[in-house]
GROMACS .gro file of C-alpha atoms in nm:
model
  456
    1MET     CA    1   0.007  -0.004   0.002
    2GLU     CA    2   0.141   0.333  -0.114
    3GLN     CA    3  -0.050   0.529   0.150
    4THR     CA    4  -0.159   0.483   0.509
    5TRP     CA    5  -0.426   0.660   0.707
    6ALA     CA    6  -0.671   0.596   0.990
    7LEU     CA    7  -1.050   0.627   0.998
    8LYS     CA    8  -1.163   0.804   1.307
    9VAL     CA    9  -1.528   0.785   1.418
   10GLU     CA   10  -1.699   0.919   1.725
   11ARG     CA   11  -2.062   0.857   1.851
   12PHE     CA   12  -2.144   0.630   1.566
   13GLY     CA   13  -2.455   0.416   1.683
   14LYS     CA   14  -2.330   0.243   2.007
   15ILE     CA   15  -1.959   0.307   1.919
   16LYS     CA   16  -1.835   0.588   2.148
   17GLN     CA   17  -1.505   0.629   1.969
   18GLY     CA   18  -1.256   0.447   1.757
   19GLU     CA   19  -0.954   0.505   1.523
   20ILE     CA   20  -0.872   0.229   1.274
   21ASP     CA   21  -0.535   0.229   1.084
   22ILE     CA   22  -0.569   0.090   0.734
   23ALA     CA   23  -0.350  -0.214   0.683
   24PRO     CA   24  -0.310  -0.501   0.434
   25LEU     CA   25  -0.462  -0.736   0.693
   26MET     CA   26  -0.697  -0.617   0.959
   27LEU     CA   27  -0.910  -0.807   1.227
   28PHE     CA   28  -1.201  -0.684   1.423
   29VAL     CA   29  -1.258  -0.896   1.746
   30GLY     CA   30  -1.474  -0.858   2.051
   31ASP     CA   31  -1.821  -0.874   2.201
   32ASN     CA   32  -2.131  -0.971   1.998
   33ASN     CA   33  -2.342  -0.682   1.903
   34SER     CA   34  -2.072  -0.436   1.979
   35GLY     CA   35  -2.058  -0.270   1.633
   36LYS     CA   36  -1.789  -0.462   1.441
   37SER     CA   37  -2.011  -0.506   1.132
   38TYR     CA   38  -2.131  -0.152   1.156
   39LEU     CA   39  -1.780  -0.013   1.146
   40MET     CA   40  -1.675  -0.256   0.873
   41SER     CA   41  -1.982  -0.143   0.664
   42LEU     CA   42  -1.899   0.217   0.727
   43LEU     CA   43  -1.535   0.172   0.616
   44TRP     CA   44  -1.662  -0.009   0.306
   45GLY     CA   45  -1.894   0.285   0.239
   46VAL     CA   46  -1.609   0.544   0.266
   47LEU     CA   47  -1.416   0.346   0.003
   48SER     CA   48  -1.704   0.260  -0.224
   49GLU     CA   49  -1.937   0.565  -0.190
   50GLY     CA   50  -1.696   0.845  -0.080
   51ARG     CA   51  -1.621   0.961  -0.441
   52LYS     CA   52  -1.988   1.043  -0.471
   53LEU     CA   53  -1.981   1.299  -0.178
   54PHE     CA   54  -1.799   1.571  -0.351
   55PRO     CA   55  -2.017   1.881  -0.414
   56LYS     CA   56  -2.139   1.926  -0.771
   57ASP     CA   57  -1.985   2.263  -0.811
   58PRO     CA   58  -1.643   2.390  -0.686
   59PRO     CA   59  -1.677   2.479  -0.318
   60ASN     CA   60  -1.610   2.821  -0.170
   61THR     CA   61  -1.417   2.695   0.144
   62SER     CA   62  -1.070   2.836   0.226
   63THR     CA   63  -0.917   2.490   0.203
   64TYR     CA   64  -1.048   2.426  -0.146
   65LYS     CA   65  -0.949   2.785  -0.255
   66GLU     CA   66  -0.585   2.694  -0.154
   67ILE     CA   67  -0.596   2.369  -0.351
   68ASP     CA   68  -0.741   2.562  -0.645
   69ARG     CA   69  -0.462   2.821  -0.641
   70PHE     CA   70  -0.206   2.540  -0.623
   71LEU     CA   71  -0.351   2.366  -0.931
   72GLU     CA   72  -0.386   2.705  -1.134
   73SER     CA   73  -0.024   2.776  -1.072
   74SER     CA   74   0.091   2.410  -1.151
   75ILE     CA   75  -0.103   2.334  -1.480
   76GLY     CA   76   0.137   2.295  -1.758
   77ASP     CA   77   0.437   2.209  -1.533
   78ASP     CA   78   0.491   1.868  -1.380
   79CYS     CA   79   0.477   1.889  -1.004
   80LEU     CA   80   0.501   1.682  -0.690
   81ILE     CA   81   0.235   1.643  -0.424
   82GLN     CA   82   0.464   1.653  -0.122
   83ASP     CA   83   0.335   1.605   0.237
   84ARG     CA   84   0.211   1.956   0.277
   85GLU     CA   85   0.002   1.959  -0.033
   86ALA     CA   86  -0.125   1.600   0.036
   87GLN     CA   87  -0.246   1.713   0.385
   88LEU     CA   88  -0.431   1.998   0.226
   89PHE     CA   89  -0.621   1.755  -0.005
   90VAL     CA   90  -0.694   1.519   0.286
   91GLN     CA   91  -0.827   1.823   0.489
   92TRP     CA   92  -1.062   1.907   0.206
   93PHE     CA   93  -1.192   1.551   0.193
   94ASN     CA   94  -1.246   1.570   0.574
   95ASP     CA   95  -1.452   1.887   0.508
   96VAL     CA   96  -1.664   1.689   0.265
   97LEU     CA   97  -1.700   1.400   0.510
   98ARG     CA   98  -1.803   1.645   0.783
   99ASN     CA   99  -2.077   1.787   0.569
  100LYS     CA  100  -2.200   1.463   0.418
  101LYS     CA  101  -2.141   1.198   0.697
  102SER     CA  102  -2.511   1.161   0.774
  103GLU     CA  103  -2.597   1.127   0.403
  104LEU     CA  104  -2.320   0.869   0.363
  105VAL     CA  105  -2.441   0.669   0.668
  106ARG     CA  106  -2.798   0.662   0.532
  107THR     CA  107  -2.675   0.553   0.192
  108ILE     CA  108  -2.485   0.258   0.340
  109PHE     CA  109  -2.739   0.139   0.588
  110ARG     CA  110  -3.063   0.251   0.407
  111ARG     CA  111  -3.171   0.416   0.731
  112LYS     CA  112  -3.062   0.701   0.967
  113ILE     CA  113  -2.805   0.620   1.225
  114PRO     CA  114  -2.649   0.891   1.446
  115ILE     CA  115  -2.289   0.982   1.385
  116GLY     CA  116  -2.096   1.248   1.567
  117SER     CA  117  -1.779   1.279   1.364
  118LEU     CA  118  -1.602   1.096   1.077
  119SER     CA  119  -1.259   1.182   0.944
  120ILE     CA  120  -0.930   1.066   0.790
  121GLU     CA  121  -0.632   1.095   1.027
  122ARG     CA  122  -0.252   1.041   1.017
  123TYR     CA  123  -0.229   1.029   0.644
  124ARG     CA  124   0.114   0.934   0.502
  125ARG     CA  125   0.252   0.830   0.161
  126SER     CA  126   0.558   0.618   0.096
  127GLU     CA  127   0.659   0.856  -0.186
  128PRO     CA  128   0.532   1.194  -0.324
  129LEU     CA  129   0.271   1.179  -0.592
  130ARG     CA  130   0.380   1.317  -0.931
  131ILE     CA  131   0.140   1.515  -1.139
  132ILE     CA  132   0.219   1.489  -1.512
  133PHE     CA  133   0.037   1.744  -1.722
  134GLU     CA  134  -0.004   1.640  -2.083
  135LYS     CA  135  -0.097   1.912  -2.331
  136LYS     CA  136  -0.379   1.834  -2.581
  137ASP     CA  137  -0.554   2.034  -2.847
  138SER     CA  138  -0.898   1.917  -2.711
  139LEU     CA  139  -1.012   1.729  -2.402
  140GLN     CA  140  -1.273   1.529  -2.602
  141ASP     CA  141  -1.219   1.161  -2.548
  142THR     CA  142  -0.941   1.214  -2.307
  143ARG     CA  143  -0.909   1.077  -1.952
  144PHE     CA  144  -0.692   1.086  -1.658
  145SER     CA  145  -0.456   0.791  -1.597
  146THR     CA  146  -0.258   0.663  -1.313
  147GLY     CA  147   0.058   0.453  -1.247
  148LYS     CA  148   0.282   0.393  -0.953
  149HIS     CA  149   0.331   0.729  -0.780
  150TYR     CA  150   0.196   0.938  -1.068
  151ILE     CA  151  -0.120   1.078  -1.228
  152ARG     CA  152  -0.124   1.191  -1.591
  153ILE     CA  153  -0.368   1.469  -1.648
  154PRO     CA  154  -0.457   1.604  -2.005
  155TYR     CA  155  -0.514   1.968  -2.023
  156THR     CA  156  -0.551   2.253  -2.290
  157ASP     CA  157  -0.453   2.614  -2.296
  158ARG     CA  158  -0.799   2.694  -2.161
  159SER     CA  159  -0.767   2.460  -1.857
  160LYS     CA  160  -0.578   2.703  -1.640
  161GLY     CA  161  -0.864   2.947  -1.656
  162GLN     CA  162  -1.155   2.702  -1.614
  163ALA     CA  163  -1.261   2.655  -1.245
  164THR     CA  164  -1.468   2.343  -1.334
  165GLU     CA  165  -1.171   2.183  -1.504
  166ARG     CA  166  -0.951   2.250  -1.206
  167TYR     CA  167  -1.219   2.111  -0.979
  168ARG     CA  168  -1.224   1.787  -1.177
  169MET     CA  169  -0.846   1.761  -1.129
  170ALA     CA  170  -0.885   1.831  -0.758
  171GLN     CA  171  -1.140   1.553  -0.708
  172TYR     CA  172  -0.933   1.300  -0.892
  173ILE     CA  173  -0.611   1.382  -0.711
  174THR     CA  174  -0.782   1.373  -0.372
  175TRP     CA  175  -0.939   1.039  -0.442
  176ASN     CA  176  -0.612   0.898  -0.580
  177LEU     CA  177  -0.413   1.011  -0.279
  178LEU     CA  178  -0.656   0.842  -0.044
  179MET     CA  179  -0.790   0.544  -0.216
  180ASP     CA  180  -0.543   0.424  -0.492
  181GLY     CA  181  -0.513   0.048  -0.477
  182LEU     CA  182  -0.797   0.014  -0.226
  183THR     CA  183  -1.106   0.063  -0.438
  184SER     CA  184  -1.247   0.192  -0.768
  185PRO     CA  185  -1.076   0.497  -0.927
  186PHE     CA  186  -1.261   0.827  -0.933
  187TYR     CA  187  -1.494   0.920  -1.210
  188PRO     CA  188  -1.783   1.149  -1.204
  189PRO     CA  189  -2.057   0.969  -1.012
  190SER     CA  190  -2.411   0.926  -1.140
  191ARG     CA  191  -2.670   1.140  -0.959
  192GLN     CA  192  -2.939   0.888  -1.033
  193GLY     CA  193  -3.124   0.746  -0.733
  194GLY     CA  194  -3.194   0.384  -0.650
  195ILE     CA  195  -2.948   0.093  -0.624
  196GLN     CA  196  -2.655   0.174  -0.841
  197GLY     CA  197  -2.425  -0.086  -0.992
  198ARG     CA  198  -2.076  -0.183  -0.872
  199ALA     CA  199  -1.798   0.027  -1.001
  200ILE     CA  200  -1.488  -0.152  -1.151
  201GLY     CA  201  -1.243  -0.220  -0.876
  202GLU     CA  202  -1.495  -0.159  -0.598
  203ALA     CA  203  -1.424  -0.319  -0.260
  204LEU     CA  204  -1.585  -0.659  -0.225
  205TYR     CA  205  -1.798  -0.719   0.088
  206LEU     CA  206  -1.883  -1.078   0.184
  207PRO     CA  207  -2.166  -1.044   0.439
  208ALA     CA  208  -2.243  -1.270   0.727
  209SER     CA  209  -2.514  -1.539   0.679
  210ARG     CA  210  -2.366  -1.626   0.334
  211THR     CA  211  -2.546  -1.959   0.331
  212GLY     CA  212  -2.879  -1.781   0.335
  213PHE     CA  213  -2.788  -1.542   0.061
  214MET     CA  214  -2.640  -1.812  -0.166
  215LEU     CA  215  -2.956  -2.027  -0.131
  216SER     CA  216  -3.197  -1.740  -0.198
  217TYR     CA  217  -2.996  -1.503  -0.419
  218LYS     CA  218  -3.202  -1.589  -0.732
  219ALA     CA  219  -3.524  -1.444  -0.577
  220LEU     CA  220  -3.335  -1.158  -0.433
  221VAL     CA  221  -3.160  -1.070  -0.759
  222GLN     CA  222  -3.478  -1.114  -0.962
  223GLU     CA  223  -3.641  -0.834  -0.762
  224MET     CA  224  -3.333  -0.606  -0.828
  225MET     CA  225  -3.328  -0.679  -1.198
  226GLU     CA  226  -3.707  -0.613  -1.232
  227ARG     CA  227  -3.656  -0.271  -1.064
  228MET     CA  228  -3.368  -0.189  -1.296
  229ILE     CA  229  -3.571  -0.287  -1.595
  230ASN     CA  230  -3.860  -0.091  -1.487
  231GLU     CA  231  -3.644   0.199  -1.393
  232GLU     CA  232  -3.782   0.214  -1.043
  233HIS     CA  233  -3.562   0.417  -0.817
  234GLU     CA  234  -3.763   0.420  -0.495
  235GLU     CA  235  -3.640   0.258  -0.183
  236PRO     CA  236  -3.635  -0.123  -0.229
  237SER     CA  237  -3.868  -0.341  -0.031
  238LEU     CA  238  -3.592  -0.576   0.072
  239ASP     CA  239  -3.430  -0.455   0.385
  240PHE     CA  240  -3.054  -0.494   0.327
  241THR     CA  241  -2.760  -0.256   0.362
  242LEU     CA  242  -2.584  -0.125   0.055
  243PRO     CA  243  -2.283  -0.366   0.072
  244VAL     CA  244  -2.525  -0.668   0.071
  245TYR     CA  245  -2.697  -0.531  -0.249
  246ARG     CA  246  -2.358  -0.481  -0.414
  247PHE     CA  247  -2.262  -0.839  -0.304
  248LEU     CA  248  -2.576  -0.968  -0.486
  249GLN     CA  249  -2.509  -0.749  -0.795
  250ALA     CA  250  -2.147  -0.881  -0.809
  251LEU     CA  251  -2.291  -1.248  -0.835
  252LEU     CA  252  -2.445  -1.152  -1.162
  253ARG     CA  253  -2.120  -1.046  -1.313
  254LEU     CA  254  -1.892  -1.335  -1.238
  255GLU     CA  255  -1.668  -1.437  -1.524
  256GLU     CA  256  -1.452  -1.729  -1.468
  257SER     CA  257  -1.102  -1.688  -1.605
  258GLY     CA  258  -0.776  -1.869  -1.557
  259GLN     CA  259  -0.617  -1.528  -1.588
  260SER     CA  260  -0.756  -1.402  -1.252
  261LYS     CA  261  -0.482  -1.275  -1.032
  262TYR     CA  262  -0.616  -1.477  -0.739
  263ALA     CA  263  -0.747  -1.792  -0.911
  264ASP     CA  264  -0.475  -2.007  -0.764
  265ILE     CA  265  -0.579  -1.903  -0.418
  266GLY     CA  266  -0.936  -1.991  -0.503
  267ARG     CA  267  -0.827  -2.329  -0.621
  268PHE     CA  268  -0.617  -2.364  -0.299
  269ILE     CA  269  -0.938  -2.324  -0.096
  270GLU     CA  270  -1.122  -2.571  -0.326
  271THR     CA  271  -0.852  -2.833  -0.291
  272GLU     CA  272  -0.757  -2.790   0.081
  273ILE     CA  273  -1.105  -2.712   0.228
  274ALA     CA  274  -1.398  -2.775  -0.015
  275ASN     CA  275  -1.269  -3.111  -0.159
  276GLY     CA  276  -1.421  -3.003  -0.486
  277THR     CA  277  -1.475  -2.719  -0.720
  278MET     CA  278  -1.723  -2.440  -0.762
  279ASP     CA  279  -1.883  -2.393  -1.109
  280GLN     CA  280  -2.145  -2.173  -1.259
  281GLU     CA  281  -2.398  -2.203  -1.537
  282LYS     CA  282  -2.424  -1.872  -1.721
  283GLY     CA  283  -2.763  -1.693  -1.773
  284PRO     CA  284  -2.943  -1.368  -1.692
  285ILE     CA  285  -2.922  -1.504  -1.342
  286PRO     CA  286  -2.634  -1.762  -1.318
  287SER     CA  287  -2.675  -2.085  -1.131
  288PHE     CA  288  -2.390  -2.209  -0.899
  289TYR     CA  289  -2.298  -2.572  -0.854
  290TYR     CA  290  -2.044  -2.775  -0.641
  291CYS     CA  291  -1.855  -3.053  -0.813
  292PRO     CA  292  -1.715  -3.301  -0.547
  293GLN     CA  293  -1.357  -3.416  -0.613
  294GLY     CA  294  -1.334  -3.720  -0.838
  295LYS     CA  295  -1.702  -3.707  -0.931
  296GLN     CA  296  -1.877  -3.589  -1.258
  297GLU     CA  297  -2.200  -3.473  -1.096
  298ARG     CA  298  -2.281  -3.113  -1.031
  299LEU     CA  299  -2.469  -3.058  -0.711
  300PRO     CA  300  -2.685  -2.749  -0.654
  301LEU     CA  301  -2.585  -2.553  -0.346
  302TYR     CA  302  -2.911  -2.642  -0.155
  303VAL     CA  303  -2.787  -3.006  -0.122
  304THR     CA  304  -2.428  -2.925  -0.021
  305SER     CA  305  -2.281  -2.875   0.326
  306SER     CA  306  -2.284  -2.535   0.498
  307LEU     CA  307  -1.903  -2.534   0.455
  308VAL     CA  308  -1.945  -2.523   0.075
  309THR     CA  309  -2.214  -2.264   0.069
  310GLU     CA  310  -2.034  -2.037   0.321
  311LEU     CA  311  -1.710  -2.048   0.118
  312SER     CA  312  -1.873  -2.054  -0.229
  313PRO     CA  313  -1.880  -1.681  -0.282
  314LEU     CA  314  -1.518  -1.635  -0.179
  315ILE     CA  315  -1.402  -1.915  -0.418
  316LEU     CA  316  -1.615  -1.791  -0.706
  317PHE     CA  317  -1.493  -1.425  -0.676
  318LEU     CA  318  -1.124  -1.536  -0.644
  319LYS     CA  319  -1.167  -1.732  -0.965
  320SER     CA  320  -1.352  -1.458  -1.145
  321LYS     CA  321  -1.214  -1.212  -1.396
  322ALA     CA  322  -1.419  -0.940  -1.218
  323THR     CA  323  -1.186  -0.670  -1.066
  324TYR     CA  324  -1.196  -0.559  -0.703
  325ARG     CA  325  -0.926  -0.419  -0.496
  326SER     CA  326  -0.991  -0.512  -0.132
  327LEU     CA  327  -1.198  -0.773   0.056
  328PHE     CA  328  -1.431  -0.715   0.347
  329PHE     CA  329  -1.509  -1.053   0.515
  330GLU     CA  330  -1.777  -1.082   0.789
  331GLU     CA  331  -1.743  -1.381   1.028
  332ALA     CA  332  -1.497  -1.560   0.805
  333GLU     CA  333  -1.502  -1.871   1.032
  334ALA     CA  334  -1.877  -1.929   1.014
  335HIS     CA  335  -1.969  -2.303   0.988
  336LEU     CA  336  -1.609  -2.409   0.956
  337HIS     CA  337  -1.431  -2.689   1.158
  338PRO     CA  338  -1.123  -2.563   1.351
  339ARG     CA  339  -0.888  -2.743   1.110
  340VAL     CA  340  -1.051  -2.565   0.818
  341GLN     CA  341  -1.032  -2.224   0.992
  342ARG     CA  342  -0.658  -2.257   1.004
  343ILE     CA  343  -0.641  -2.322   0.628
  344LEU     CA  344  -0.869  -2.029   0.560
  345ALA     CA  345  -0.663  -1.795   0.766
  346THR     CA  346  -0.359  -1.909   0.561
  347ALA     CA  347  -0.549  -1.840   0.239
  348LEU     CA  348  -0.641  -1.479   0.363
  349VAL     CA  349  -0.282  -1.414   0.449
  350LYS     CA  350  -0.176  -1.528   0.095
  351LEU     CA  351  -0.422  -1.269  -0.039
  352ALA     CA  352  -0.298  -0.988   0.174
  353ASN     CA  353   0.065  -1.066   0.075
  354ARG     CA  354  -0.045  -1.082  -0.294
  355GLY     CA  355  -0.171  -0.715  -0.262
  356MET     CA  356  -0.534  -0.769  -0.180
  357PRO     CA  357  -0.617  -0.584   0.145
  358VAL     CA  358  -0.827  -0.825   0.359
  359TRP     CA  359  -1.037  -0.694   0.652
  360LEU     CA  360  -1.240  -0.925   0.855
  361THR     CA  361  -1.458  -0.963   1.167
  362THR     CA  362  -1.417  -1.282   1.358
  363HIS     CA  363  -1.506  -1.457   1.679
  364SER     CA  364  -1.264  -1.739   1.618
  365ASP     CA  365  -0.962  -1.775   1.858
  366ILE     CA  366  -0.833  -2.041   1.617
  367LEU     CA  367  -0.834  -1.817   1.310
  368PHE     CA  368  -0.684  -1.538   1.512
  369GLN     CA  369  -0.414  -1.761   1.653
  370GLN     CA  370  -0.327  -1.894   1.306
  371VAL     CA  371  -0.260  -1.541   1.190
  372ASN     CA  372  -0.036  -1.499   1.505
  373ASN     CA  373   0.146  -1.818   1.403
  374LEU     CA  374   0.207  -1.687   1.052
  375ILE     CA  375   0.340  -1.355   1.196
  376LYS     CA  376   0.579  -1.550   1.421
  377LEU     CA  377   0.684  -1.761   1.130
  378HIS     CA  378   0.771  -1.454   0.927
  379GLN     CA  379   1.021  -1.331   1.190
  380HIS     CA  380   1.147  -1.662   1.318
  381PRO     CA  381   1.526  -1.720   1.291
  382LYS     CA  382   1.452  -2.081   1.167
  383ARG     CA  383   1.187  -1.974   0.924
  384GLU     CA  384   1.305  -2.185   0.624
  385GLN     CA  385   1.325  -2.500   0.834
  386LEU     CA  386   0.983  -2.438   0.997
  387MET     CA  387   0.823  -2.383   0.651
  388LYS     CA  388   0.962  -2.701   0.520
  389THR     CA  389   0.859  -2.903   0.826
  390TYR     CA  390   0.499  -2.766   0.842
  391GLY     CA  391   0.435  -2.728   0.463
  392TYR     CA  392   0.435  -2.350   0.429
  393VAL     CA  393   0.558  -2.132   0.150
  394ASP     CA  394   0.686  -1.777   0.154
  395GLU     CA  395   0.359  -1.603   0.094
  396ASP     CA  396   0.202  -1.786   0.401
  397ALA     CA  397   0.418  -1.582   0.637
  398ILE     CA  398   0.320  -1.222   0.710
  399ASP     CA  399   0.511  -0.925   0.834
  400PRO     CA  400   0.365  -0.788   1.159
  401LYS     CA  401   0.382  -0.446   1.009
  402LYS     CA  402   0.118  -0.548   0.759
  403VAL     CA  403  -0.138  -0.654   1.027
  404ARG     CA  404  -0.367  -0.459   1.265
  405ALA     CA  405  -0.614  -0.604   1.517
  406TYR     CA  406  -0.880  -0.415   1.709
  407GLN     CA  407  -1.086  -0.509   2.006
  408PHE     CA  408  -1.447  -0.407   2.046
  409ARG     CA  409  -1.553  -0.407   2.409
  410MET     CA  410  -1.883  -0.299   2.563
  411GLN     CA  411  -1.875  -0.056   2.849
  412GLY     CA  412  -2.222  -0.010   2.972
  413GLN     CA  413  -2.423   0.080   2.663
  414ASP     CA  414  -2.120   0.201   2.463
  415THR     CA  415  -1.855   0.033   2.265
  416ILE     CA  416  -1.491   0.133   2.298
  417ILE     CA  417  -1.250   0.025   2.019
  418THR     CA  418  -0.887  -0.018   2.125
  419PRO     CA  419  -0.596  -0.142   1.909
  420LEU     CA  420  -0.426  -0.459   2.018
  421ILE     CA  421  -0.056  -0.417   2.053
  422PRO     CA  422   0.146  -0.698   1.907
  423THR     CA  423   0.423  -0.881   2.102
  424GLU     CA  424   0.685  -1.125   1.973
  425ASN     CA  425   0.408  -1.389   1.990
  426GLY     CA  426   0.164  -1.187   1.783
  427PHE     CA  427  -0.162  -1.006   1.902
  428PRO     CA  428  -0.305  -1.089   2.237
  429ALA     CA  429  -0.680  -1.126   2.246
  430GLU     CA  430  -0.821  -1.067   2.584
  431THR     CA  431  -1.181  -1.141   2.495
  432PHE     CA  432  -1.082  -1.492   2.364
  433ASN     CA  433  -0.832  -1.565   2.648
  434GLU     CA  434  -1.068  -1.469   2.922
  435VAL     CA  435  -1.325  -1.715   2.809
  436ILE     CA  436  -1.068  -1.993   2.752
  437TRP     CA  437  -0.927  -1.940   3.106
  438GLN     CA  438  -1.281  -1.955   3.256
  439LEU     CA  439  -1.361  -2.262   3.065
  440ASN     CA  440  -1.033  -2.436   3.173
  441GLU     CA  441  -1.100  -2.335   3.527
  442GLU     CA  442  -1.452  -2.485   3.526
  443THR     CA  443  -1.317  -2.795   3.345
  444TYR     CA  444  -1.059  -2.869   3.618
  445ALA     CA  445  -1.311  -2.785   3.902
  446PHE     CA  446  -1.573  -3.008   3.753
  447GLN     CA  447  -1.335  -3.299   3.699
  448ILE     CA  448  -1.424  -3.595   3.909
  449GLY     CA  449  -1.136  -3.753   4.089
  450GLU     CA  450  -1.095  -4.030   4.346
  451GLU     CA  451  -1.151  -3.786   4.633
  452ASP     CA  452  -1.489  -3.698   4.473
  453GLY     CA  453  -1.630  -4.055   4.509
  454GLU     CA  454  -1.959  -4.116   4.687
  455ASP     CA  455  -1.952  -4.139   5.063
  456GLU     CA  456  -1.970  -4.483   5.191
   0.00000   0.00000   0.00000
């Protein structure tokens, strides 16, 4: 990741406060009903819907005026966005978030949820962003383009004097500074109402209760398609959050391809966990099937195990040619045996190391400990020997600098989010450890020994 930043939120639903550092692998742990999924959905919304929050016209704020002056003086000459300028763009985006935070929350959750503040904090880049201005005779059929550490912007002699053109540049630069590599690039958003389609590169959200969605998605998607065909833009009758709608939409656009960047990780999950492959039958609404290893038959999902239905969307998306730049994964361990949870954790680490940020909620001490083991493996002096002994490869071990973990703990009616501080043994998880210690204490106390025999 070329950039790092933290999402800070206060008084959001039951969450009193929290500050989340973006990292290639991030885990939310803690009490049930403490707001983990709420915050995960909010973070997804900032990535996926944040580009739609910019005002339609150039704003009149002092921060934006300073950005506009910078661009006006720079057009025509290549320049660098150093830290000072970058902080200015981030400050402007925070102004936008402050003004539109309630609108954003309503868009994500389809209802009003109170939120006190929402902002991007501690922004840093690994290298300055270079702006390359490319002179054109006309801007017709031209577009901005990006590469590693640069943006190429077409302009004409008239661009310097056009406030609307400079505003388009400002939006694109701001979004690239914050979101490059995490989600879809900036382009002028549609102002049309209703459920809009997924943008290319949009962050993928795998919701909890995946079995239910995979078994009923045809009926759910059918209603969505009918609304699109009939151009109905009123609130949908199905009561889901926006990331769930986008998940269902994404199922319509799966295109299997051996060229997928992550197809081998999908096949790893099929081989090591599912003991079979996931397949699809194309159509207006595709059908999904499970093919057991060594068998010719294709089984519809409703006759397969919950393990298959829970993991089927992850496998299908990894094998798909569809593009997405980060993965949000709720309750990744649902319906999985402890042995399988360890393998899944390894697959998720592979994804993070491959350049796909993975952010998940979990109640599994086993999945959590497996991540800790792979952190320890990365920095172990006998790493090569241990990998050979236990069957790991280089991309299974993860640098602790790439991992963040956060604990959600209820205090009365409020939730406090605190970062877990890693040790040489990984991240401690008090909420897991407390329960395990209590269980062990009861196990030993309830154990019947000779001294507990019946009185004669």
